[in-house]
Coordinates of C-alpha atoms in Angstrom, one line a residue:
M1 CA -87.9 92.1 114.6
A2 CA -84.4 92.2 115.9
K3 CA -83.6 89.7 118.6
V4 CA -80.5 91.5 120.0
V5 CA -79.8 95.3 120.2
E6 CA -77.3 97.6 121.9
T7 CA -78.7 100.7 123.5
T8 CA -77.4 103.7 125.5
G9 CA -78.7 106.1 128.1
K10 CA -77.7 108.4 130.9
T11 CA -78.3 105.5 133.3
V12 CA -78.5 101.7 132.9
D13 CA -82.3 101.9 133.5
E14 CA -82.7 104.4 130.7
A15 CA -80.7 102.1 128.4
I16 CA -82.9 99.1 129.4
Q17 CA -86.1 101.1 128.6
A18 CA -84.7 102.0 125.2
A19 CA -84.2 98.3 124.5
V20 CA -87.7 97.5 125.7
A21 CA -89.1 100.1 123.3
E22 CA -87.0 98.9 120.4
L23 CA -87.7 95.2 120.8
G24 CA -91.3 95.5 121.9
V25 CA -91.1 93.1 124.8
A26 CA -91.2 93.5 128.6
A27 CA -88.0 94.0 130.5
N28 CA -88.5 90.6 132.2
D29 CA -88.3 88.9 128.8
L30 CA -84.9 90.3 128.1
E31 CA -81.4 89.1 128.9
I32 CA -79.4 92.2 129.8
E33 CA -75.6 92.5 129.6
V34 CA -74.2 95.8 130.9
L35 CA -71.3 96.9 128.5
E36 CA -70.5 100.2 130.1
T37 CA -71.6 102.0 133.2
P38 CA -72.0 105.9 133.2
S39 CA -68.8 107.6 134.3
K40 CA -67.4 111.1 134.2
R41 CA -64.5 111.8 131.9
L42 CA -61.4 113.4 133.5
F43 CA -63.0 114.2 136.9
G44 CA -66.2 115.6 135.3
L45 CA -64.4 118.4 133.4
F46 CA -65.0 117.0 129.9
G47 CA -68.5 115.4 129.9
E48 CA -69.8 112.0 130.8
T49 CA -69.7 108.5 129.2
P50 CA -73.3 107.1 128.9
A51 CA -74.4 103.7 130.0
K52 CA -74.4 101.0 127.3
I53 CA -76.1 97.6 127.4
R54 CA -76.8 94.6 125.1
A55 CA -80.3 93.2 125.3
A56 CA -81.5 89.9 123.8
V57 CA -85.0 88.4 123.8
R58 CA -85.1 85.2 125.9
E59 CA -86.0 82.1 123.9
P60 CA -88.9 80.1 125.3
E61 CA -87.8 77.1 127.2
P62 CA -88.7 73.7 125.7
P63 CA -91.2 71.5 127.6
V64 CA -89.7 69.1 130.1
V65 CA -90.2 65.4 129.0
V66 CA -90.2 63.0 131.9
E67 CA -88.8 59.6 130.9
E68 CA -89.6 56.4 132.8
E69 CA -86.6 55.0 134.6
P70 CA -85.8 51.5 133.2
A71 CA -85.9 48.6 135.6
R72 CA -82.7 48.0 137.4
V73 CA -80.8 44.8 136.6
E74 CA -78.9 43.3 139.5
E75 CA -75.3 42.5 138.5
E76 CA -72.7 40.4 140.1
P77 CA -70.3 42.5 142.3
V78 CA -67.0 43.1 140.6
K79 CA -64.0 42.4 142.7
P80 CA -61.6 45.4 142.7
E81 CA -58.2 44.8 141.2
P82 CA -55.1 45.8 143.3
P83 CA -53.8 49.2 142.3
A84 CA -50.9 49.3 140.0
I85 CA -47.7 50.5 141.6
E86 CA -46.4 53.6 139.8
P87 CA -42.8 54.6 140.0
V88 CA -42.0 57.6 142.3
L89 CA -40.7 60.4 140.2
E90 CA -38.3 63.0 141.6
P91 CA -39.9 66.5 141.6
S92 CA -38.4 68.7 138.8
P93 CA -36.7 71.8 140.1
V94 CA -38.7 75.0 139.9
E95 CA -36.9 77.7 138.0
E96 CA -37.1 81.1 139.7
S97 CA -37.8 83.6 136.9
A98 CA -39.2 86.4 139.0
E99 CA -37.4 89.7 138.2
P100 CA -37.6 92.9 140.1
S101 CA -40.2 95.3 138.7
N102 CA -38.9 98.1 136.5
H103 CA -42.2 100.0 136.8
E104 CA -42.8 100.0 133.0
Q105 CA -46.6 99.6 133.3
P106 CA -47.2 102.4 135.8
I107 CA -44.9 104.8 134.0
K108 CA -46.7 104.1 130.7
A109 CA -50.0 104.6 132.5
A110 CA -48.8 107.9 133.8
E111 CA -47.8 109.1 130.4
D112 CA -51.1 108.1 128.9
F113 CA -53.0 109.9 131.7
L114 CA -51.0 113.1 131.2
Q115 CA -51.4 113.1 127.4
E116 CA -55.2 112.7 127.8
V117 CA -55.2 115.8 130.0
F118 CA -53.0 117.7 127.6
A119 CA -55.2 116.7 124.6
A120 CA -58.2 118.1 126.5
M121 CA -56.3 121.3 127.1
K122 CA -55.1 121.4 123.5
L123 CA -51.4 121.4 124.6
E124 CA -48.6 119.7 122.8
V125 CA -46.2 118.5 125.5
E126 CA -43.1 116.3 125.4
I127 CA -42.5 114.2 128.5
E128 CA -38.9 113.4 129.6
V129 CA -38.8 110.4 132.0
T130 CA -36.1 110.0 134.7
H131 CA -36.6 106.9 136.8
A132 CA -34.7 106.0 140.0
E133 CA -35.9 103.1 142.3
D134 CA -39.5 104.0 143.4
T135 CA -39.5 107.6 142.2
C136 CA -40.0 108.9 138.7
L137 CA -39.5 112.4 137.5
L138 CA -41.6 113.5 134.6
D139 CA -40.3 116.8 133.1
L140 CA -42.8 118.5 130.8
R141 CA -41.6 120.6 127.9
G142 CA -43.5 122.6 125.3
K143 CA -45.0 126.0 124.5
G144 CA -47.4 127.8 126.7
L145 CA -47.0 125.5 129.7
G146 CA -47.3 128.2 132.3
V147 CA -51.0 127.2 132.8
L148 CA -49.7 123.9 134.1
I149 CA -47.6 125.6 136.8
G150 CA -50.2 128.1 138.2
R151 CA -49.6 130.5 141.0
R152 CA -46.5 129.4 142.9
G153 CA -46.9 125.9 141.4
Q154 CA -50.3 125.2 142.8
A155 CA -51.7 123.8 139.5
L156 CA -48.6 121.6 139.1
D157 CA -49.0 120.2 142.6
A158 CA -52.6 119.5 142.0
L159 CA -51.9 117.7 138.7
Q160 CA -49.1 115.7 140.4
Y161 CA -51.5 114.6 143.2
L162 CA -54.2 113.5 140.7
L163 CA -51.5 111.6 138.7
N164 CA -50.3 109.6 141.7
L165 CA -53.8 108.9 142.8
A166 CA -55.0 107.7 139.4
V167 CA -52.0 105.5 138.5
N168 CA -51.2 104.0 141.9
R169 CA -54.8 103.1 142.5
K170 CA -54.7 100.8 139.5
H171 CA -51.1 99.5 140.1
T172 CA -51.2 98.7 143.8
D173 CA -48.5 96.0 143.5
D174 CA -46.1 98.2 141.5
R175 CA -46.5 101.6 143.2
I176 CA -44.2 104.4 142.3
Y177 CA -44.1 108.1 143.3
F178 CA -44.3 110.6 140.4
I179 CA -42.8 114.1 140.5
L180 CA -44.0 116.5 137.9
D181 CA -41.8 119.4 136.7
V182 CA -42.2 121.9 133.9
E183 CA -38.9 122.9 132.2
D184 CA -37.0 122.8 135.5
Y185 CA -39.5 125.0 137.4
R186 CA -39.0 123.0 140.7
S187 CA -35.2 123.5 140.7
R188 CA -35.7 127.3 140.2
R189 CA -38.3 127.4 142.9
E190 CA -36.0 125.5 145.3
E191 CA -33.3 128.1 144.7
A192 CA -35.8 130.9 145.5
L193 CA -37.0 129.1 148.6
I194 CA -33.4 128.8 149.9
K195 CA -32.9 132.5 149.5
L196 CA -36.2 133.2 151.1
A197 CA -35.4 131.0 154.1
K198 CA -32.1 132.8 154.8
G199 CA -33.7 136.2 154.4
V200 CA -36.6 135.4 156.8
A201 CA -34.1 134.1 159.4
E202 CA -32.2 137.3 159.3
R203 CA -35.4 139.3 159.7
A204 CA -36.5 137.2 162.7
I205 CA -33.2 137.6 164.4
K206 CA -33.1 141.3 163.7
T207 CA -36.7 142.0 164.9
R208 CA -36.6 139.3 167.6
R209 CA -40.1 138.3 166.5
E210 CA -41.3 135.2 164.8
V211 CA -42.0 135.4 161.0
R212 CA -44.9 133.4 159.4
L213 CA -44.3 132.4 155.8
E214 CA -47.1 131.9 153.2
P215 CA -48.8 128.5 152.9
M216 CA -46.6 125.9 151.2
N217 CA -46.9 122.3 150.2
R218 CA -45.0 119.6 152.2
H219 CA -42.0 119.5 149.8
E220 CA -41.5 123.3 150.0
R221 CA -41.9 123.4 153.8
K222 CA -39.2 120.7 154.0
I223 CA -36.8 122.8 152.1
I224 CA -37.3 125.7 154.5
H225 CA -36.8 123.4 157.6
T226 CA -33.7 121.8 156.1
V227 CA -32.0 125.1 155.2
L228 CA -32.6 126.7 158.6
Q229 CA -31.6 123.6 160.6
E230 CA -28.0 124.8 160.1
N231 CA -28.7 128.2 161.7
P232 CA -28.5 127.9 165.5
R233 CA -30.1 131.4 166.0
V234 CA -33.6 130.3 164.8
E235 CA -36.1 127.5 165.1
T236 CA -38.8 126.4 162.7
H237 CA -42.1 124.6 162.9
S238 CA -45.1 124.1 160.8
T239 CA -48.7 125.1 161.7
G240 CA -52.2 125.0 160.2
E241 CA -54.1 122.4 158.1
E242 CA -53.5 121.6 154.5
P243 CA -53.6 123.3 152.1
Y244 CA -53.0 126.3 154.3
R245 CA -50.2 124.8 156.4
C246 CA -47.2 127.1 156.7
V247 CA -43.7 127.5 158.3
I248 CA -43.0 129.8 161.3
V249 CA -39.5 131.0 161.9
T250 CA -38.8 131.9 165.5
P251 CA -35.6 133.6 166.9
V252 CA -33.8 131.6 169.6
K253 CA -33.3 133.3 172.9
K254 CA -29.8 133.2 174.3
G255 CA -29.2 130.1 176.4
R256 CA -31.8 128.0 174.6
R257 CA -29.3 126.5 172.2

């Protein structure tokens, strides 16, 4: 009969019961080592990883033998010798070898995370990395990547959020903000938002009514605010809760500015 087995199950308890059945002993007679706990793969979209344990039958403990303590023999007290005087050594200088972080580990972790997602989606994607201080741009290039952008970039924003959450949770001492782009989509989107902001401002001035834009993420709302700051005839503010927060453009009455 095997003394050590490795078993799996949907839960750790199921894996233990499998070991009990295979070894033919009670669970109390086993030494259990949990190798893997059950977890979802890629946020539950691609199955689960089962629990895995290693179980070994406990060896019976040998009987305890009590030996009689020998009679104590009184000895003459030993006079302590004076301590030897050791020379005082000068402390050696400590070399400062700490170097500023170059974020290699979190960037590598980000690329591995993305490639795992792309493999599950059966996409072949090249990642171009542009790193500056605490920000890293990851430009994705390949065929059929429209699915990564989604409607008005919503899928791309969601993937970017998950990427930052997954990587920076593991590298708390070396945090970096990742920006995802697909073949310069964000720069084209920014140009479209600049034109949109100017057109909306003209409409608000002409109709003398506020104009509410569609919900946008924080980055896109900032573009609208920045562009219209230079226009003294309108004001902007954001309203609503994420992910439905949007920008409102209001015409300025004469004398307010």
